[in-house]
Amino acid sequence: MTKPVLSNSIAARDVAFHIHSQTNPQLIERDGPLVVARGEGVRVFDAAGKGYLDAMAGLWCASLGFTNDRLAAAAAKQYAELGFYHTFFQRTQEGVATLAEKLVELTGMEGGKAYFATSGSEANETMVKLAWVYHTVRGKPTKRKVIARERAFHGSTIAAASMCGLEFMHREFGLPLPGFLHTLCPSPYRGMLEGEDEAAFVERLADELEKLILREGPDSIAAFIAEPINAGGGIIVPPARYFARIEAVLKKYDILFLDDEIVCGFGRTGNWFGKETVGAKPQMMALAKGLSSSYFPISAVVVAPEIYEALKEFNKAGGNFGHGFTNSGHPVGVAIALEAIRIYEEMNVVEHVRKLGARLKGHFDALAAASPIIGEVRGAGLMLGIEIVADKETRVPFDPHLQAGMQFDRIAYDNGLIARCMGDVLGFSPPVIVTEDDVDEIADKVARSLKSLEAYLGR
Ligand SMILES: Cc1ncc(COP(=O)(O)O)c(C=O)c1O
């Protein structure tokens, strides 16, 4: 970490004037920030010139690395032609139409349409509002509540944070808001009972969901939201047939399925979208992050035709859709997203991620076989997690006071690797452009860091 030494240093001014996201105020005042000075492909360099292979692509997002010339050129060209325009009051631009068409095609939401926003949180909140319109138009205005899952992350705005199933997103703010409910997390490693197999686990998850719906009243439930593979809750891959079973329950009670693809989209899990990896069939999808490789704050919601029809029906007397962000369909974000998608297509992102993901997972599996503290390696494509435990047999976790995961992150930093612990799950979501050498380097640095962690933990 860069220490705030001089009073006018970047670090000192940052500590003096800047409030950080997801950061402990006392720790940043004590230790100062990591000042990221520049990027180069899959690496970033701090102010002292130390390089890090960022195996988290920033925040699961910089899929094309940190210095993609083509994205920079697409932005520069668009800025020169039209630096801003909006999509209110029947305005559009060529890129908006092209990107919307492309997203409907890529997501397979046949006959559907795309809406643009600027963050993942906004995309998720847009899905909730559209779900309310949908039910209202169909004569069911009492269907308002949203069911999310424990350990879910869906964003930081008030409804999105309410959909999170993580205590740290709620405790300062008195959230969740009323009407935002949570059902069980489909974590086979942590959630299966003794003697239960995956099929029985899935049945229990579906039963619990149904019980919750019946308790609350089916006429009060609008939607269920889930990531295909839960990223921020600790890379949780649901058991096979989980979504098929859950969707049957949703259908029975006329509840919409909102698919948060904000991390899983654009090849991350070894398919264009996570829904293909887990066999899900949502009525709406939220996209962000990889959409523009996060070179611009742009997000999108792609909806099935019946959702758009409801919106049209609601406003048939002449009202406008009462929703919109100044930067919805920002021309520069759109131009960058179109170029990012072109690159994903040219590099055959799906095949590349499958190949490199399998190589990285192979390394991690080998590490797990030799390590006394790796309980499980899991994930799909280039979205992998390693859960470390005090006892591999019993899956007993480390004492939380040891902060084993956090300690791993610190050691990895020292070794020039950026990973991201979620409790004691070590997360890896490198830029999808990683090469075999990059993947081998990640694995090597993880192996070294784990050795040091084992020594630190006295193992
Ligand atoms: C699955 C998921 N949904 C939603 C969000 C929120 O996106 P944003 O931070 O752009 O609002 C995130 C952010 O990490 C996420 O991981």
Short mmCIF file of C-alpha atoms and ligand atoms in Angstrom, two decimals:
data_model
loop_
_atom_site.label_atom_id
_atom_site.label_comp_id
_atom_site.label_asym_id
_atom_site.label_seq_id
_atom_site.Cartn_x
_atom_site.Cartn_y
_atom_site.Cartn_z
CA MET A 1 0.00 0.00 0.00
CA THR A 2 1.14 3.52 -0.76
CA LYS A 3 1.49 5.45 2.51
CA PRO A 4 0.29 9.06 2.59
CA VAL A 5 3.74 10.50 3.29
CA LEU A 6 3.75 14.05 1.95
CA SER A 7 0.85 16.31 2.81
CA ASN A 8 0.27 17.09 -0.87
CA SER A 9 0.78 13.54 -2.15
CA ILE A 10 -2.03 11.88 -4.11
CA ALA A 11 -2.59 9.47 -1.24
CA ALA A 12 -2.75 12.23 1.40
CA ARG A 13 -5.13 14.36 -0.65
CA ASP A 14 -7.27 11.31 -1.34
CA VAL A 15 -7.49 10.52 2.37
CA ALA A 16 -8.26 14.16 3.11
CA PHE A 17 -11.00 14.73 0.54
CA HIS A 18 -12.37 11.49 -0.91
CA ILE A 19 -15.00 9.07 0.45
CA HIS A 20 -14.27 5.56 -0.86
CA SER A 21 -16.81 2.91 -1.83
CA GLN A 22 -16.80 -0.31 0.23
CA THR A 23 -13.87 0.85 2.36
CA ASN A 24 -13.42 1.14 6.12
CA PRO A 25 -12.84 4.83 6.93
CA GLN A 26 -10.41 4.10 9.77
CA LEU A 27 -8.32 1.70 7.70
CA ILE A 28 -7.97 4.09 4.79
CA GLU A 29 -6.96 6.87 7.15
CA ARG A 30 -4.39 4.57 8.73
CA ASP A 31 -2.99 2.85 5.63
CA GLY A 32 -3.83 5.17 2.75
CA PRO A 33 -5.12 4.05 -0.65
CA LEU A 34 -3.48 1.95 -3.33
CA VAL A 35 -2.91 4.63 -5.97
CA VAL A 36 -3.39 3.03 -9.37
CA ALA A 37 -1.33 5.06 -11.77
CA ARG A 38 -1.73 3.29 -15.10
CA GLY A 39 -2.70 0.09 -16.84
CA GLU A 40 -1.17 -2.15 -19.48
CA GLY A 41 -3.31 -4.98 -20.83
CA VAL A 42 -4.30 -7.21 -17.92
CA ARG A 43 -1.99 -5.37 -15.51
CA VAL A 44 -2.17 -2.21 -13.45
CA PHE A 45 0.74 -0.32 -11.90
CA ASP A 46 0.74 1.63 -8.66
CA ALA A 47 2.29 5.04 -8.12
CA ALA A 48 5.58 3.45 -7.10
CA GLY A 49 5.71 1.51 -10.39
CA LYS A 50 4.87 -1.89 -8.90
CA GLY A 51 2.86 -4.03 -11.34
CA TYR A 52 -0.12 -6.25 -10.50
CA LEU A 53 -1.84 -8.80 -12.67
CA ASP A 54 -5.45 -7.88 -11.93
CA ALA A 55 -7.13 -11.27 -11.69
CA MET A 56 -10.44 -9.55 -10.88
CA ALA A 57 -10.56 -7.32 -13.99
CA GLY A 58 -11.10 -4.45 -11.56
CA LEU A 59 -14.59 -5.27 -10.30
CA TRP A 60 -15.38 -8.27 -12.58
CA CYS A 61 -15.68 -5.74 -15.38
CA ALA A 62 -12.59 -4.72 -17.40
CA SER A 63 -12.97 -7.76 -19.62
CA LEU A 64 -10.71 -6.35 -22.34
CA GLY A 65 -8.03 -5.25 -19.89
CA PHE A 66 -7.13 -1.73 -18.87
CA THR A 67 -5.71 -0.19 -22.05
CA ASN A 68 -7.60 -1.38 -25.09
CA ASP A 69 -6.66 0.83 -28.06
CA ARG A 70 -9.76 -0.03 -30.07
CA LEU A 71 -12.11 1.00 -27.27
CA ALA A 72 -10.15 4.22 -26.81
CA ALA A 73 -10.35 4.92 -30.55
CA ALA A 74 -14.10 4.18 -30.65
CA ALA A 75 -14.61 6.66 -27.79
CA ALA A 76 -12.42 9.32 -29.41
CA LYS A 77 -14.23 8.99 -32.74
CA GLN A 78 -17.63 9.25 -31.12
CA TYR A 79 -16.61 12.22 -28.94
CA ALA A 80 -15.51 14.01 -32.10
CA GLU A 81 -18.82 13.30 -33.87
CA LEU A 82 -21.36 13.71 -31.06
CA GLY A 83 -20.18 13.92 -27.46
CA PHE A 84 -23.64 13.71 -25.96
CA TYR A 85 -27.20 13.16 -26.84
CA HIS A 86 -30.09 11.62 -24.99
CA THR A 87 -32.95 9.22 -25.64
CA PHE A 88 -35.84 11.16 -24.06
CA PHE A 89 -38.76 12.56 -26.10
CA GLN A 90 -38.32 10.30 -29.16
CA ARG A 91 -34.61 11.06 -29.72
CA THR A 92 -32.07 8.44 -30.75
CA GLN A 93 -28.77 7.96 -32.55
CA GLU A 94 -27.53 5.29 -34.94
CA GLY A 95 -25.42 3.55 -32.27
CA VAL A 96 -28.38 3.25 -29.90
CA ALA A 97 -30.49 1.50 -32.51
CA THR A 98 -27.61 -0.75 -33.56
CA LEU A 99 -26.66 -1.72 -30.00
CA ALA A 100 -30.27 -2.38 -28.99
CA GLU A 101 -30.73 -4.65 -32.01
CA LYS A 102 -27.44 -6.42 -31.26
CA LEU A 103 -28.31 -7.03 -27.60
CA VAL A 104 -31.73 -8.45 -28.44
CA GLU A 105 -30.04 -10.80 -30.93
CA LEU A 106 -27.18 -11.84 -28.61
CA THR A 107 -29.42 -12.47 -25.62
CA GLY A 108 -31.91 -14.48 -27.67
CA MET A 109 -34.80 -12.41 -26.28
CA GLU A 110 -36.74 -12.85 -29.48
CA GLY A 111 -39.10 -10.02 -30.31
CA GLY A 112 -37.83 -8.15 -27.25
CA LYS A 113 -36.34 -4.71 -26.78
CA ALA A 114 -33.44 -3.10 -24.94
CA TYR A 115 -33.43 -0.16 -22.55
CA PHE A 116 -30.24 1.70 -21.59
CA ALA A 117 -29.09 3.00 -18.21
CA THR A 118 -25.68 3.78 -16.75
CA SER A 119 -25.05 1.32 -13.92
CA GLY A 120 -25.88 -2.21 -12.92
CA SER A 121 -27.95 -0.94 -9.99
CA GLU A 122 -30.05 1.21 -12.30
CA ALA A 123 -30.56 -1.71 -14.68
CA ASN A 124 -31.79 -3.90 -11.82
CA GLU A 125 -34.10 -1.19 -10.51
CA THR A 126 -35.44 -0.66 -14.03
CA MET A 127 -36.35 -4.35 -14.16
CA VAL A 128 -38.29 -4.01 -10.91
CA LYS A 129 -40.23 -0.99 -12.18
CA LEU A 130 -41.03 -2.77 -15.43
CA ALA A 131 -42.26 -5.79 -13.46
CA TRP A 132 -44.66 -3.49 -11.59
CA VAL A 133 -45.98 -2.03 -14.85
CA TYR A 134 -46.39 -5.51 -16.31
CA HIS A 135 -48.56 -6.75 -13.46
CA THR A 136 -50.54 -3.52 -13.17
CA VAL A 137 -51.52 -3.64 -16.82
CA ARG A 138 -52.65 -7.23 -16.41
CA GLY A 139 -54.99 -6.20 -13.61
CA LYS A 140 -52.71 -7.33 -10.78
CA PRO A 141 -51.47 -4.07 -9.24
CA THR A 142 -50.95 -5.68 -5.82
CA LYS A 143 -48.07 -7.77 -7.19
CA ARG A 144 -45.26 -5.52 -5.88
CA LYS A 145 -42.86 -7.56 -3.76
CA VAL A 146 -39.54 -8.86 -5.03
CA ILE A 147 -37.83 -12.03 -3.90
CA ALA A 148 -34.03 -12.19 -4.04
CA ARG A 149 -31.70 -14.70 -2.43
CA GLU A 150 -29.48 -14.76 0.61
CA ARG A 151 -25.85 -13.88 -0.27
CA ALA A 152 -26.98 -12.10 -3.46
CA PHE A 153 -25.42 -8.82 -4.63
CA HIS A 154 -27.51 -6.63 -6.93
CA GLY A 155 -26.18 -3.10 -6.39
CA SER A 156 -26.14 -0.08 -4.12
CA THR A 157 -29.15 2.11 -4.94
CA ILE A 158 -31.99 1.68 -2.46
CA ALA A 159 -34.05 -1.01 -4.16
CA ALA A 160 -30.96 -2.75 -5.56
CA ALA A 161 -29.36 -2.79 -2.11
CA SER A 162 -32.64 -4.11 -0.69
CA MET A 163 -32.38 -7.00 -3.14
CA CYS A 164 -28.90 -7.82 -1.85
CA GLY A 165 -28.84 -10.70 0.58
CA LEU A 166 -25.73 -9.45 2.35
CA GLU A 167 -25.89 -7.89 5.79
CA PHE A 168 -23.10 -5.41 5.06
CA MET A 169 -25.28 -3.81 2.36
CA HIS A 170 -28.14 -3.23 4.82
CA ARG A 171 -26.85 -2.52 8.30
CA GLU A 172 -26.04 1.20 8.02
CA PHE A 173 -29.25 2.07 6.19
CA GLY A 174 -32.10 0.19 7.80
CA LEU A 175 -32.57 -1.89 4.65
CA PRO A 176 -34.05 -3.89 3.06
CA LEU A 177 -37.09 -1.77 2.25
CA PRO A 178 -40.40 -3.44 3.06
CA GLY A 179 -41.45 -5.73 0.23
CA PHE A 180 -37.96 -7.01 -0.57
CA LEU A 181 -37.72 -10.63 0.56
CA HIS A 182 -35.01 -13.26 0.53
CA THR A 183 -35.05 -16.97 -0.03
CA LEU A 184 -32.31 -19.59 0.38
CA CYS A 185 -29.00 -19.39 -1.45
CA PRO A 186 -28.38 -22.42 -3.69
CA SER A 187 -24.88 -23.13 -2.39
CA PRO A 188 -24.25 -26.86 -2.55
CA TYR A 189 -21.04 -26.54 -0.49
CA ARG A 190 -22.63 -24.61 2.38
CA GLY A 191 -26.32 -25.28 1.98
CA MET A 192 -26.73 -29.04 1.51
CA LEU A 193 -27.78 -30.95 4.60
CA GLU A 194 -26.13 -34.12 5.79
CA GLY A 195 -27.30 -37.01 3.66
CA GLU A 196 -28.97 -34.72 1.12
CA ASP A 197 -28.01 -35.11 -2.55
CA GLU A 198 -28.17 -32.30 -5.10
CA ALA A 199 -31.59 -33.31 -6.41
CA ALA A 200 -33.07 -33.29 -2.91
CA PHE A 201 -31.36 -29.97 -2.20
CA VAL A 202 -32.98 -28.45 -5.30
CA GLU A 203 -36.38 -29.75 -4.18
CA ARG A 204 -35.90 -28.17 -0.77
CA LEU A 205 -34.87 -24.83 -2.33
CA ALA A 206 -37.95 -24.86 -4.56
CA ASP A 207 -40.16 -25.82 -1.58
CA GLU A 208 -38.76 -23.00 0.53
CA LEU A 209 -39.43 -20.53 -2.27
CA GLU A 210 -42.99 -21.79 -2.64
CA LYS A 211 -43.58 -21.57 1.12
CA LEU A 212 -42.35 -17.98 1.13
CA ILE A 213 -44.67 -17.10 -1.77
CA LEU A 214 -47.65 -18.71 -0.04
CA ARG A 215 -46.82 -17.04 3.28
CA GLU A 216 -46.64 -13.60 1.69
CA GLY A 217 -49.52 -14.24 -0.70
CA PRO A 218 -48.90 -14.94 -4.40
CA ASP A 219 -50.93 -11.85 -5.28
CA SER A 220 -48.31 -9.69 -3.58
CA ILE A 221 -45.22 -11.02 -5.42
CA ALA A 222 -44.06 -9.35 -8.65
CA ALA A 223 -40.67 -10.84 -9.37
CA PHE A 224 -37.76 -13.04 -8.41
CA ILE A 225 -34.22 -11.81 -9.14
CA ALA A 226 -31.09 -13.92 -9.39
CA GLU A 227 -27.66 -14.06 -10.96
CA PRO A 228 -27.08 -17.27 -12.92
CA ILE A 229 -23.89 -17.72 -10.88
CA ASN A 230 -23.72 -15.58 -7.76
CA ALA A 231 -20.54 -13.51 -8.02
CA GLY A 232 -20.19 -11.22 -5.00
CA GLY A 233 -21.69 -13.68 -2.53
CA GLY A 234 -18.77 -16.04 -3.16
CA ILE A 235 -18.96 -17.51 -6.69
CA ILE A 236 -21.87 -19.83 -6.04
CA VAL A 237 -22.81 -22.22 -8.83
CA PRO A 238 -26.31 -23.59 -8.32
CA PRO A 239 -26.92 -27.32 -8.70
CA ALA A 240 -28.08 -28.64 -12.06
CA ARG A 241 -31.82 -28.13 -12.65
CA TYR A 242 -32.03 -25.46 -9.94
CA PHE A 243 -33.34 -22.81 -12.30
CA ALA A 244 -35.71 -25.19 -14.07
CA ARG A 245 -37.32 -26.05 -10.69
CA ILE A 246 -37.39 -22.46 -9.48
CA GLU A 247 -38.90 -21.27 -12.77
CA ALA A 248 -41.69 -23.84 -12.46
CA VAL A 249 -42.62 -22.34 -9.08
CA LEU A 250 -42.47 -18.80 -10.45
CA LYS A 251 -44.66 -19.72 -13.37
CA LYS A 252 -47.24 -21.35 -11.11
CA TYR A 253 -47.69 -18.07 -9.23
CA ASP A 254 -47.31 -15.66 -12.16
CA ILE A 255 -44.01 -14.22 -10.93
CA LEU A 256 -41.45 -12.76 -13.34
CA PHE A 257 -37.83 -13.94 -13.38
CA LEU A 258 -35.30 -11.09 -13.54
CA ASP A 259 -31.84 -12.27 -14.58
CA ASP A 260 -28.93 -10.20 -13.27
CA GLU A 261 -26.24 -10.85 -15.91
CA ILE A 262 -24.15 -7.90 -14.81
CA VAL A 263 -21.13 -10.08 -13.99
CA CYS A 264 -22.05 -13.27 -15.88
CA GLY A 265 -22.69 -11.64 -19.25
CA PHE A 266 -20.46 -11.32 -22.31
CA GLY A 267 -18.62 -14.62 -22.11
CA ARG A 268 -17.57 -14.57 -18.47
CA THR A 269 -18.98 -18.04 -17.65
CA GLY A 270 -18.03 -19.68 -20.96
CA ASN A 271 -21.26 -18.77 -22.77
CA TRP A 272 -22.42 -15.42 -24.06
CA PHE A 273 -24.70 -15.19 -21.03
CA GLY A 274 -24.80 -16.97 -17.71
CA LYS A 275 -28.39 -18.05 -18.35
CA GLU A 276 -27.07 -20.47 -20.98
CA THR A 277 -24.54 -21.90 -18.52
CA VAL A 278 -27.25 -22.67 -15.95
CA GLY A 279 -30.20 -23.30 -18.29
CA ALA A 280 -32.39 -20.36 -17.21
CA LYS A 281 -35.17 -18.62 -19.16
CA PRO A 282 -35.75 -15.13 -17.78
CA GLN A 283 -38.28 -12.51 -18.90
CA MET A 284 -35.78 -9.67 -18.36
CA MET A 285 -31.98 -9.45 -18.29
CA ALA A 286 -29.75 -6.76 -16.78
CA LEU A 287 -26.39 -6.18 -18.49
CA ALA A 288 -23.46 -3.93 -17.53
CA LYS A 289 -19.74 -4.33 -16.75
CA GLY A 290 -18.50 -6.48 -19.70
CA LEU A 291 -20.97 -4.67 -21.97
CA SER A 292 -18.42 -1.88 -22.37
CA SER A 293 -15.56 -3.62 -20.53
CA SER A 294 -16.40 -0.79 -18.08
CA TYR A 295 -14.70 1.78 -20.30
CA PHE A 296 -17.92 3.77 -19.91
CA PRO A 297 -20.72 3.61 -17.35
CA ILE A 298 -23.36 1.95 -19.51
CA SER A 299 -25.89 -0.75 -18.64
CA ALA A 300 -28.89 -2.25 -20.38
CA VAL A 301 -32.07 -4.15 -19.70
CA VAL A 302 -33.30 -6.54 -22.37
CA VAL A 303 -36.95 -7.49 -22.02
CA ALA A 304 -39.25 -10.11 -23.50
CA PRO A 305 -41.95 -8.76 -25.85
CA GLU A 306 -44.76 -9.01 -23.27
CA ILE A 307 -42.95 -6.60 -20.96
CA TYR A 308 -42.70 -3.96 -23.65
CA GLU A 309 -46.32 -4.57 -24.65
CA ALA A 310 -47.39 -3.84 -21.07
CA LEU A 311 -45.48 -0.57 -21.10
CA LYS A 312 -47.13 0.40 -24.35
CA GLU A 313 -50.57 -0.59 -23.08
CA PHE A 314 -50.13 1.39 -19.86
CA ASN A 315 -49.40 4.54 -21.82
CA LYS A 316 -51.92 4.07 -24.60
CA ALA A 317 -53.83 7.18 -23.50
CA GLY A 318 -50.79 9.32 -24.23
CA GLY A 319 -48.54 9.31 -21.15
CA ASN A 320 -44.79 8.88 -21.43
CA PHE A 321 -42.83 6.02 -19.88
CA GLY A 322 -41.99 7.88 -16.65
CA HIS A 323 -38.45 6.65 -16.37
CA GLY A 324 -35.09 7.66 -17.81
CA PHE A 325 -31.54 8.66 -16.99
CA THR A 326 -29.82 11.66 -18.54
CA ASN A 327 -27.13 9.38 -19.90
CA SER A 328 -29.39 6.49 -21.04
CA GLY A 329 -27.99 5.54 -24.45
CA HIS A 330 -25.06 7.94 -24.18
CA PRO A 331 -23.46 7.90 -27.64
CA VAL A 332 -19.93 7.31 -26.34
CA GLY A 333 -20.97 4.44 -24.08
CA VAL A 334 -22.90 2.92 -26.97
CA ALA A 335 -19.94 3.27 -29.36
CA ILE A 336 -17.62 1.61 -26.84
CA ALA A 337 -20.08 -1.21 -26.18
CA LEU A 338 -20.48 -1.89 -29.91
CA GLU A 339 -16.71 -2.06 -30.32
CA ALA A 340 -16.34 -4.30 -27.24
CA ILE A 341 -18.92 -6.71 -28.68
CA ARG A 342 -17.09 -6.68 -32.03
CA ILE A 343 -13.90 -7.65 -30.20
CA TYR A 344 -15.65 -10.42 -28.23
CA GLU A 345 -16.99 -11.81 -31.49
CA GLU A 346 -13.65 -11.60 -33.31
CA MET A 347 -11.75 -13.28 -30.47
CA ASN A 348 -14.50 -15.91 -30.12
CA VAL A 349 -14.87 -15.03 -26.47
CA VAL A 350 -16.89 -18.11 -25.59
CA GLU A 351 -14.27 -20.58 -26.84
CA HIS A 352 -11.41 -18.53 -25.44
CA VAL A 353 -12.98 -18.29 -21.97
CA ARG A 354 -13.80 -22.01 -21.92
CA LYS A 355 -10.23 -22.91 -22.83
CA LEU A 356 -8.47 -20.48 -20.49
CA GLY A 357 -11.02 -21.07 -17.72
CA ALA A 358 -10.39 -24.82 -17.89
CA ARG A 359 -6.64 -24.21 -17.71
CA LEU A 360 -6.98 -21.97 -14.64
CA LYS A 361 -9.39 -24.36 -12.95
CA GLY A 362 -6.98 -27.22 -13.68
CA HIS A 363 -4.24 -25.33 -11.85
CA PHE A 364 -6.56 -24.58 -8.92
CA ASP A 365 -7.74 -28.21 -8.70
CA ALA A 366 -4.12 -29.34 -8.52
CA LEU A 367 -3.48 -26.79 -5.77
CA ALA A 368 -6.55 -28.00 -3.89
CA ALA A 369 -5.35 -31.59 -3.95
CA ALA A 370 -2.11 -30.55 -2.25
CA SER A 371 -3.36 -27.82 0.07
CA PRO A 372 -4.57 -28.46 3.62
CA ILE A 373 -6.86 -25.42 3.53
CA ILE A 374 -8.65 -25.48 0.15
CA GLY A 375 -12.16 -26.77 0.76
CA GLU A 376 -13.57 -26.28 -2.72
CA VAL A 377 -12.70 -24.90 -6.14
CA ARG A 378 -15.77 -23.86 -8.10
CA GLY A 379 -17.10 -21.63 -10.85
CA ALA A 380 -17.51 -21.59 -14.60
CA GLY A 381 -15.38 -20.15 -17.39
CA LEU A 382 -13.22 -17.33 -16.09
CA MET A 383 -15.25 -16.85 -12.91
CA LEU A 384 -13.65 -19.07 -10.31
CA GLY A 385 -13.61 -19.24 -6.55
CA ILE A 386 -11.45 -21.05 -4.01
CA GLU A 387 -13.07 -21.52 -0.61
CA ILE A 388 -10.51 -21.87 2.16
CA VAL A 389 -11.46 -23.70 5.34
CA ALA A 390 -9.94 -24.67 8.68
CA ASP A 391 -10.91 -28.32 8.11
CA LYS A 392 -11.31 -29.82 4.67
CA GLU A 393 -13.21 -32.87 5.93
CA THR A 394 -15.80 -31.09 8.04
CA ARG A 395 -15.80 -27.82 6.04
CA VAL A 396 -15.44 -25.91 9.29
CA PRO A 397 -14.50 -22.33 8.41
CA PHE A 398 -11.63 -20.35 9.88
CA ASP A 399 -12.35 -18.18 12.90
CA PRO A 400 -13.63 -14.96 11.26
CA HIS A 401 -11.27 -12.93 13.46
CA LEU A 402 -8.34 -14.44 11.56
CA GLN A 403 -9.61 -12.72 8.40
CA ALA A 404 -7.96 -15.47 6.39
CA GLY A 405 -9.39 -14.33 3.05
CA MET A 406 -8.38 -10.72 3.64
CA GLN A 407 -4.93 -11.89 4.60
CA PHE A 408 -4.69 -13.79 1.31
CA ASP A 409 -5.56 -10.60 -0.59
CA ARG A 410 -2.77 -8.72 1.21
CA ILE A 411 -0.20 -11.42 0.50
CA ALA A 412 -1.31 -11.63 -3.12
CA TYR A 413 -0.87 -7.84 -3.47
CA ASP A 414 2.69 -8.22 -2.24
CA ASN A 415 3.17 -10.92 -4.87
CA GLY A 416 1.84 -8.65 -7.63
CA LEU A 417 -1.60 -10.22 -7.93
CA ILE A 418 -4.99 -8.65 -7.38
CA ALA A 419 -7.60 -11.16 -6.23
CA ARG A 420 -10.72 -10.46 -4.22
CA CYS A 421 -11.82 -12.27 -1.13
CA MET A 422 -15.49 -12.58 -0.25
CA GLY A 423 -15.13 -13.73 3.32
CA ASP A 424 -12.98 -16.83 2.92
CA VAL A 425 -13.82 -17.35 -0.74
CA LEU A 426 -10.95 -16.15 -2.94
CA GLY A 427 -12.43 -14.80 -6.16
CA PHE A 428 -10.91 -14.76 -9.64
CA SER A 429 -12.47 -13.08 -12.64
CA PRO A 430 -9.56 -11.95 -14.81
CA PRO A 431 -9.94 -9.98 -18.03
CA VAL A 432 -11.25 -12.41 -20.67
CA ILE A 433 -8.26 -11.55 -22.87
CA VAL A 434 -5.85 -13.44 -20.57
CA THR A 435 -3.33 -15.66 -22.33
CA GLU A 436 -2.06 -19.07 -21.25
CA ASP A 437 0.99 -17.36 -19.78
CA ASP A 438 -1.22 -14.96 -17.79
CA VAL A 439 -3.27 -17.83 -16.43
CA ASP A 440 -0.15 -19.75 -15.46
CA GLU A 441 1.18 -16.64 -13.76
CA ILE A 442 -2.07 -16.20 -11.81
CA ALA A 443 -1.91 -19.82 -10.67
CA ASP A 444 1.76 -19.50 -9.70
CA LYS A 445 1.10 -16.36 -7.66
CA VAL A 446 -1.92 -17.95 -6.01
CA ALA A 447 0.18 -21.00 -5.09
CA ARG A 448 2.89 -18.84 -3.55
CA SER A 449 0.37 -16.67 -1.73
CA LEU A 450 -1.44 -19.70 -0.34
CA LYS A 451 1.85 -21.11 0.97
CA SER A 452 2.48 -17.86 2.83
CA LEU A 453 -1.10 -17.83 4.08
CA GLU A 454 -0.74 -21.38 5.37
CA ALA A 455 2.41 -20.34 7.24
CA TYR A 456 0.59 -17.29 8.65
CA LEU A 457 -2.26 -19.54 9.81
CA GLY A 458 0.24 -22.00 11.32
CA ARG A 459 -0.68 -24.81 8.92
C1 LIG B 1 -24.27 -9.04 -9.90
C2 LIG B 1 -24.22 -7.56 -9.78
N1 LIG B 1 -25.34 -6.86 -9.96
C3 LIG B 1 -25.36 -5.53 -9.88
C4 LIG B 1 -24.22 -4.81 -9.58
C5 LIG B 1 -24.28 -3.33 -9.44
O1 LIG B 1 -23.66 -2.70 -10.51
P1 LIG B 1 -23.21 -1.17 -10.36
O2 LIG B 1 -22.14 -1.13 -9.33
O3 LIG B 1 -22.76 -0.81 -11.74
O4 LIG B 1 -24.42 -0.40 -9.96
C6 LIG B 1 -23.03 -5.51 -9.39
C7 LIG B 1 -21.78 -4.79 -9.07
O5 LIG B 1 -20.77 -5.35 -8.73
C8 LIG B 1 -23.03 -6.91 -9.47
O6 LIG B 1 -21.92 -7.63 -9.24
#
